[in-house]
XYZ file of C-alpha atoms in Angstrom:
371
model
C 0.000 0.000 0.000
C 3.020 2.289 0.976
C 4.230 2.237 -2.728
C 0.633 2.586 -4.271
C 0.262 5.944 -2.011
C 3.957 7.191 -2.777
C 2.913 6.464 -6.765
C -0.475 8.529 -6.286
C 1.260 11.214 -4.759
C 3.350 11.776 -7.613
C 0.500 11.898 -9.639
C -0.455 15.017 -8.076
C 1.012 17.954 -9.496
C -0.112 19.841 -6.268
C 2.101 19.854 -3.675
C 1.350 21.348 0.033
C 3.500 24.671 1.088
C 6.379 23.630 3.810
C 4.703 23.752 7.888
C 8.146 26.628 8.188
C 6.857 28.755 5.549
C 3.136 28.789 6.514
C 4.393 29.351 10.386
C 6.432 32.396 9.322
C 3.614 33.646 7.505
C 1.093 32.988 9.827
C 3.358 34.851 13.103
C 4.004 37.833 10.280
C 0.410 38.550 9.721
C -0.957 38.007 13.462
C 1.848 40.053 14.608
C 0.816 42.740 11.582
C -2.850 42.880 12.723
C -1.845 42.510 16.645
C 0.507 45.376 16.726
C -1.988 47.394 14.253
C -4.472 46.931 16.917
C -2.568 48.363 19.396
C -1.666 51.236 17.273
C -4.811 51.811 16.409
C -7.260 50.408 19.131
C -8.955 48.572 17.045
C -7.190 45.279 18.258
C -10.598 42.940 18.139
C -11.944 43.866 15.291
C -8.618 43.296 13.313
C -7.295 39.916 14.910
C -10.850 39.103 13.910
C -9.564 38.609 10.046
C -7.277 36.033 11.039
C -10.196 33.790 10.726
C -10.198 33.902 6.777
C -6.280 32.096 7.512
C -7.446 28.526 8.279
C -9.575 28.513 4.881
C -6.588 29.943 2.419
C -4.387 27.304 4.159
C -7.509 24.440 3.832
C -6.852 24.956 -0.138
C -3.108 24.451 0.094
C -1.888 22.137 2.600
C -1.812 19.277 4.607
C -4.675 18.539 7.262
C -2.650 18.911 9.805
C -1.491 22.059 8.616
C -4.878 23.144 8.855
C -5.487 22.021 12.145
C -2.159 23.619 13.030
C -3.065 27.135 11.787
C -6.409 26.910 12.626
C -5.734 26.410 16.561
C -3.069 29.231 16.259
C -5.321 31.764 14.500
C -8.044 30.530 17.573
C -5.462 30.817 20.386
C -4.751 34.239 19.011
C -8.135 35.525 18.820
C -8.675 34.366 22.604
C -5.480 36.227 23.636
C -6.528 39.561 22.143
C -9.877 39.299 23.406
C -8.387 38.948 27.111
C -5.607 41.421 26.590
C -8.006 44.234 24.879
C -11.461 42.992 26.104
C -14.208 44.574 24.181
C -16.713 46.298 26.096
C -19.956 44.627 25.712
C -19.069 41.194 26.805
C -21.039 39.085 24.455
C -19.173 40.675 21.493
C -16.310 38.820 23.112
C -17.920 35.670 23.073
C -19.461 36.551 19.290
C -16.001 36.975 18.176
C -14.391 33.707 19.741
C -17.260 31.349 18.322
C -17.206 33.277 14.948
C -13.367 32.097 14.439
C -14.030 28.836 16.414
C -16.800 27.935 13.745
C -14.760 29.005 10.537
C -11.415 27.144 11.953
C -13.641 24.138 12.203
C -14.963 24.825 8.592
C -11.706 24.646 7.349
C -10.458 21.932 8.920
C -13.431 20.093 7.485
C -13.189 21.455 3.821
C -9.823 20.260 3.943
C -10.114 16.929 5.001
C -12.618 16.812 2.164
C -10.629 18.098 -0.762
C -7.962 16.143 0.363
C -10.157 12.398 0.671
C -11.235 13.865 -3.263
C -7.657 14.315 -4.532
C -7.038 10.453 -2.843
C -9.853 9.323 -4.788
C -9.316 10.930 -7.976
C -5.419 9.930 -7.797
C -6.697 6.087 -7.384
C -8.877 6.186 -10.166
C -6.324 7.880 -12.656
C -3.496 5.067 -11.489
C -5.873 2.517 -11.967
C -6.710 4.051 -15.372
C -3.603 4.678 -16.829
C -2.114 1.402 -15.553
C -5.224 -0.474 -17.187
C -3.981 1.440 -20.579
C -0.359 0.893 -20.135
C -1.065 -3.041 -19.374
C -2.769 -2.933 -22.648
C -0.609 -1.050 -25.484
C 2.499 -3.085 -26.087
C 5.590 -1.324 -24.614
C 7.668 0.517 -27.541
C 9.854 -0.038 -28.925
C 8.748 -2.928 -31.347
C 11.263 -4.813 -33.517
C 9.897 -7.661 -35.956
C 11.573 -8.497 -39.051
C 10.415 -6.061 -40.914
C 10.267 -2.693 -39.186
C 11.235 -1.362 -35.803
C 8.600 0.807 -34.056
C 9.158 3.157 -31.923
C 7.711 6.302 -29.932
C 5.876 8.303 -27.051
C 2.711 7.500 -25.970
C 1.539 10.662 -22.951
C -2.110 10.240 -21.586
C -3.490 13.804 -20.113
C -3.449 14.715 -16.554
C -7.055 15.496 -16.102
C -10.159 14.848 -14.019
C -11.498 13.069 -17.313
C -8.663 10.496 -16.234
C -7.129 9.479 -20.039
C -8.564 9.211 -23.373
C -9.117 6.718 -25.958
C -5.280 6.649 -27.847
C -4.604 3.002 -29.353
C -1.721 1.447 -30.908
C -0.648 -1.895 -31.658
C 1.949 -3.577 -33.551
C 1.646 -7.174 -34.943
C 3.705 -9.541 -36.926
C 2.592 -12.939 -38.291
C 2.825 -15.042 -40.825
C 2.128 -12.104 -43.586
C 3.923 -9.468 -42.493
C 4.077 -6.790 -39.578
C 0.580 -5.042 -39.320
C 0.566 -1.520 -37.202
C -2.270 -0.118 -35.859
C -2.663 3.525 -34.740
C -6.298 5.200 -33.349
C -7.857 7.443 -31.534
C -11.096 6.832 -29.735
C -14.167 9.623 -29.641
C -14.211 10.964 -26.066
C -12.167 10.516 -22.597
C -12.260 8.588 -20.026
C -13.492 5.024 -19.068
C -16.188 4.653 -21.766
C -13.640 5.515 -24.433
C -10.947 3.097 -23.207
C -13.920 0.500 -22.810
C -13.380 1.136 -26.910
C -10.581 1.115 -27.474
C -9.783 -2.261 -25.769
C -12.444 -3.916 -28.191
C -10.519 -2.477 -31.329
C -7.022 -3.626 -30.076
C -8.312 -6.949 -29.141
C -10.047 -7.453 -32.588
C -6.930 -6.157 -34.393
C -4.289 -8.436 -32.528
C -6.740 -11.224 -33.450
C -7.788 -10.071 -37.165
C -3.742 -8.995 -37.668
C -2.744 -12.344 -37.226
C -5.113 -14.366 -38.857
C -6.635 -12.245 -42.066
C -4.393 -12.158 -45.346
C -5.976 -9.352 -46.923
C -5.395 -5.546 -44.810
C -8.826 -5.074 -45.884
C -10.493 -7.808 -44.333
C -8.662 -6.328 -40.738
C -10.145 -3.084 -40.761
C -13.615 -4.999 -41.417
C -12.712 -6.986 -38.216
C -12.090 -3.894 -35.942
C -15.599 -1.935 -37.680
C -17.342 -4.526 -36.455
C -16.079 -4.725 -32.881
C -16.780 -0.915 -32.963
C -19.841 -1.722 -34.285
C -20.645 -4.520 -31.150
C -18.836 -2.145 -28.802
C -21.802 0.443 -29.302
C -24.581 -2.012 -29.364
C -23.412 -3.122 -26.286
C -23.275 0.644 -24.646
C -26.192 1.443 -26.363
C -28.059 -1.278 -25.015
C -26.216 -0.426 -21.352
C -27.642 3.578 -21.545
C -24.414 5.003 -22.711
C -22.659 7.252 -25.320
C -22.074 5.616 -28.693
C -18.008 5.742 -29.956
C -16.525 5.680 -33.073
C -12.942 5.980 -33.843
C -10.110 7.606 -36.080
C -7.555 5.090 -36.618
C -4.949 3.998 -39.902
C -3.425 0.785 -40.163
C -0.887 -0.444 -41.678
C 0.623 -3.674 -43.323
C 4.440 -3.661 -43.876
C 5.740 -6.787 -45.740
C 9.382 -8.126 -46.335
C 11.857 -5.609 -47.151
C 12.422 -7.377 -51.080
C 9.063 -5.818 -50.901
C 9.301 -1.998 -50.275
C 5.486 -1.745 -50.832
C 3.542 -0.827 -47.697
C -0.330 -0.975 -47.740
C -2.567 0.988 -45.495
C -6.213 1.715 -44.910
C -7.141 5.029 -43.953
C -10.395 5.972 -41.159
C -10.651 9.293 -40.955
C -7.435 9.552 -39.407
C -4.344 11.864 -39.284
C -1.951 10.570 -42.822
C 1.114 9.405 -42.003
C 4.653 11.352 -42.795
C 7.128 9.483 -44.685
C 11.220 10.513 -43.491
C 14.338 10.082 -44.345
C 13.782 10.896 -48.330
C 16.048 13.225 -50.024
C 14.133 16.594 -50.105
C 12.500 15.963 -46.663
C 9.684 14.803 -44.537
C 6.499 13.893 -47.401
C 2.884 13.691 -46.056
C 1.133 10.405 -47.463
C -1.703 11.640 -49.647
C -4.972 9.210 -49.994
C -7.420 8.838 -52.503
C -10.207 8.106 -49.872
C -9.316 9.028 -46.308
C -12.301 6.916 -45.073
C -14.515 7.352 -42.781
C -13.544 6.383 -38.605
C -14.752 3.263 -37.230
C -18.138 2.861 -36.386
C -19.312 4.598 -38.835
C -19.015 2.603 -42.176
C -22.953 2.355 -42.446
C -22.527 6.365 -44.034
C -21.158 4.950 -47.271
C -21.847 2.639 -49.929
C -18.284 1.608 -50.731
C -15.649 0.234 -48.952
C -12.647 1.648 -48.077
C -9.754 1.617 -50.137
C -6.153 -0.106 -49.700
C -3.495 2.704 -50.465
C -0.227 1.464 -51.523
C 3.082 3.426 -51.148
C 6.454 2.698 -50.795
C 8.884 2.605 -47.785
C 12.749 1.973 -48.532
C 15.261 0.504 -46.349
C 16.445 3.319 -44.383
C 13.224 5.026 -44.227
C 10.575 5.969 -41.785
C 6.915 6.890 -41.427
C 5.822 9.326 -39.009
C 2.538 8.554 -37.477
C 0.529 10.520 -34.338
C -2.683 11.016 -33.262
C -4.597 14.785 -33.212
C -3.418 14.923 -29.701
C -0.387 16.487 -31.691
C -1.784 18.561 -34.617
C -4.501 19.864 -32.105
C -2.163 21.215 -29.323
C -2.797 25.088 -28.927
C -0.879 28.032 -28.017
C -1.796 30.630 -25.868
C -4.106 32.414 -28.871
C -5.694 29.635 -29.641
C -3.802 28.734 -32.317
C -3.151 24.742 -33.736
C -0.409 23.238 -34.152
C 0.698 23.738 -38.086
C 1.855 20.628 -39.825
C 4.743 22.488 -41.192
C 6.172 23.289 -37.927
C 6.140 19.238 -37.462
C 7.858 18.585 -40.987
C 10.044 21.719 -39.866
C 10.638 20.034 -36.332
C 11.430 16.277 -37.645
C 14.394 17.466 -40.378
C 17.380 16.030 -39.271
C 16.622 14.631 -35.990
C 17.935 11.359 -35.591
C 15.181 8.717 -36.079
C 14.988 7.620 -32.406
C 14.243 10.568 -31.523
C 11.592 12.309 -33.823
C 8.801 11.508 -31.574
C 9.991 12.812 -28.224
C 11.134 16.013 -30.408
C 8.050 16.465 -31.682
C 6.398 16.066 -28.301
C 8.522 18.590 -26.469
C 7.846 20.472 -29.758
C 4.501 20.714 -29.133
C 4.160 21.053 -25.469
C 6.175 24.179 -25.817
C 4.201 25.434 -28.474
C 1.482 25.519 -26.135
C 3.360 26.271 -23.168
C 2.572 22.942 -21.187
C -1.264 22.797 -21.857
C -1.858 19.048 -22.714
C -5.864 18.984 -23.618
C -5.482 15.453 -24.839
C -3.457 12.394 -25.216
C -0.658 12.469 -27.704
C 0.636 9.507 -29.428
C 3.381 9.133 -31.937
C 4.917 6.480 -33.499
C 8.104 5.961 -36.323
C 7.938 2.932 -38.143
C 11.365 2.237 -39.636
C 12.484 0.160 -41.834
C 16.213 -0.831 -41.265
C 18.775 -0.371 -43.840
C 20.227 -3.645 -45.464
């Protein structure tokens, strides 16, 4: 349990102001407002604001900080009001139960924001290791490719989002699989578990690429009957998958669904976006048209790479609002070694909008080795 807390903790960006610094604030202020009363002769009514205390510290720190502060900001207020008693008694009294009852206010607001931030931290831990058990670790070497990348789930009270990958070899090849689920949280990862399990399955066992993006429409398809059936949102899903054969075959086939095209690197002039005849339409939704999708064929040379990544990437804004420009990626990915294109375009990104992650990014390089 020790090491499940000390992970959760981490998760929590939040951390609570050091018990020296909030004691040498606290002392600064009540001495401010003590020696103002004096000054002034107004003691009472100014130790009086030391009440708000206990409720800025509630939002920062520890419960026992609060406690702490609170029974300091109480003692306080009970030594004013017998140093400089007021007058009319029962203001005395007013003004001792007044910072009595917000003290214990705070005390109690903290112990419930902090019993929320437990809770939440559980559920994201349990979340994002549920994911991580899932998608394979990277990198991926078969015999055709090596795969490779970052895969960063956003740090939000939606928990994580719907990001899939996958990477398959069999008897036909090496199939890759990279998708990105409508929504966040639980109901979208509820998805995007269907589509990896029907891909690992279809991947292995269908010859035609085709006939494996029909296998993970219709565990979309199943996946929403089932939610629908259980009172919950429907899902569909971006994704593009790939089939990468032996390298005496530099042909690579892929089926497009709605999803970001892939860049191909490490061809003279520099990074290429993949055009498509049809981009498709995502998963889920293959009921909208009357033909099938289409099989694009391109080719990938030993020694060369394609780029792939989910919107979590292209969608990243700056501080105007602005997306992240495809160009700036092509710009970002020119002569980076190949191991590290997708943790440069990453850090690329998060500092192009200044650390605000509003979804998951993943991003993949599929390389085919020279020789």
């Amino acid at each position: 349990m020790g090491k499940i807390h000390s992970v959760m903790s981490s998760v929590d960006p939040t951390k609570p102001p050091r018990l020296a610094t909030l004691l040498a604030w606290t002392v600064t202020i009540t001495a401010v407002l003590l020696g103002a009363g004096v000054a002034f002769g107004t003691g009472i009514r100014l130790v009086g604001m030391l009440a708000f205390l206990p409720a800025i510290v509630a939002g920062l720190g520890t419960l026992r900080q609060t406690v702490f502060i609170a029974a300091w900001c109480l003692g306080a207020t009970i030594a004013s009001v017998l140093y400089y008693p007021d007058p009319h008694r029962s203001d005395n009294y007013t003004l001792i139960g007044l910072v009595a009852l917000l003290a214990g206010a705070a005390i109690y607001l903290c112990h419930r924001r902090l019993a929320r931030n437990e809770t939440m931290a559980r559920l994201r831990f349990t979340a994002s290791a549920m994911q991580r058990e899932i998608l394979p670790p990277l990198p991926q070497v078969t015999a055709e490719v090596e795969v490779s990348g970052v895969y960063d789930p956003v740090d939000e009270d939606k928990l994580v989002g719907g990001d899939v990958y996958d990477v398959v070899t069999g008897p036909y090849g090496t199939r890759v699989l990279i998708g990105d689920v409508q929504g966040k949280g639980l109901p979208a990862i509820g998805a995007a578990f269907g589509i990896i399990g029907a891909f690992r399955e279809a991947a292995y066992r269908e010859v035609e690429l085709a006939d494996v993006v029909d296998a993970l429409e219709l565990a979309v398809v199943r996946h929403n009957a089932f939610a629908t059936q259980s009172g919950r949102t429907e899902r569909f899903a971006t994704a593009l998958v790939l089939h990468i054969g032996p390298s005496a075959d530099p042909k690579v086939q892929a089926v497009n669904c709605g999803h970001l095209p892939p860049i191909l690197l490490g061809r003279r002039g520099g990074p290429v976006p993949i055009e498509f005849e049809d981009t498709g339409v995502p998963l889920g939704l293959a009921d909208m048209i009357d033909q099938p999708r289409r099989v694009t064929a391109f080719e990938l040379l030993p020694g060369e790479s394609l780029l792939l990544y989910t919107d979590g990437l292209s969608e990243s804004r700056s501080r105007k609002g602005e997306f992240y420009p495809p160009e700036r990626a092509l710009w970002a990915a020119r002569g980076v070694a190949l191991e590290r294109v997708a943790e440069v375009l990453r850090d690329d990104a998060r500092a192009f909008s200044r650390g605000r992650q509003l979804d998951d990014i993943a991003i993949l390089t599929v390389h085919r080795p020279a020789g």
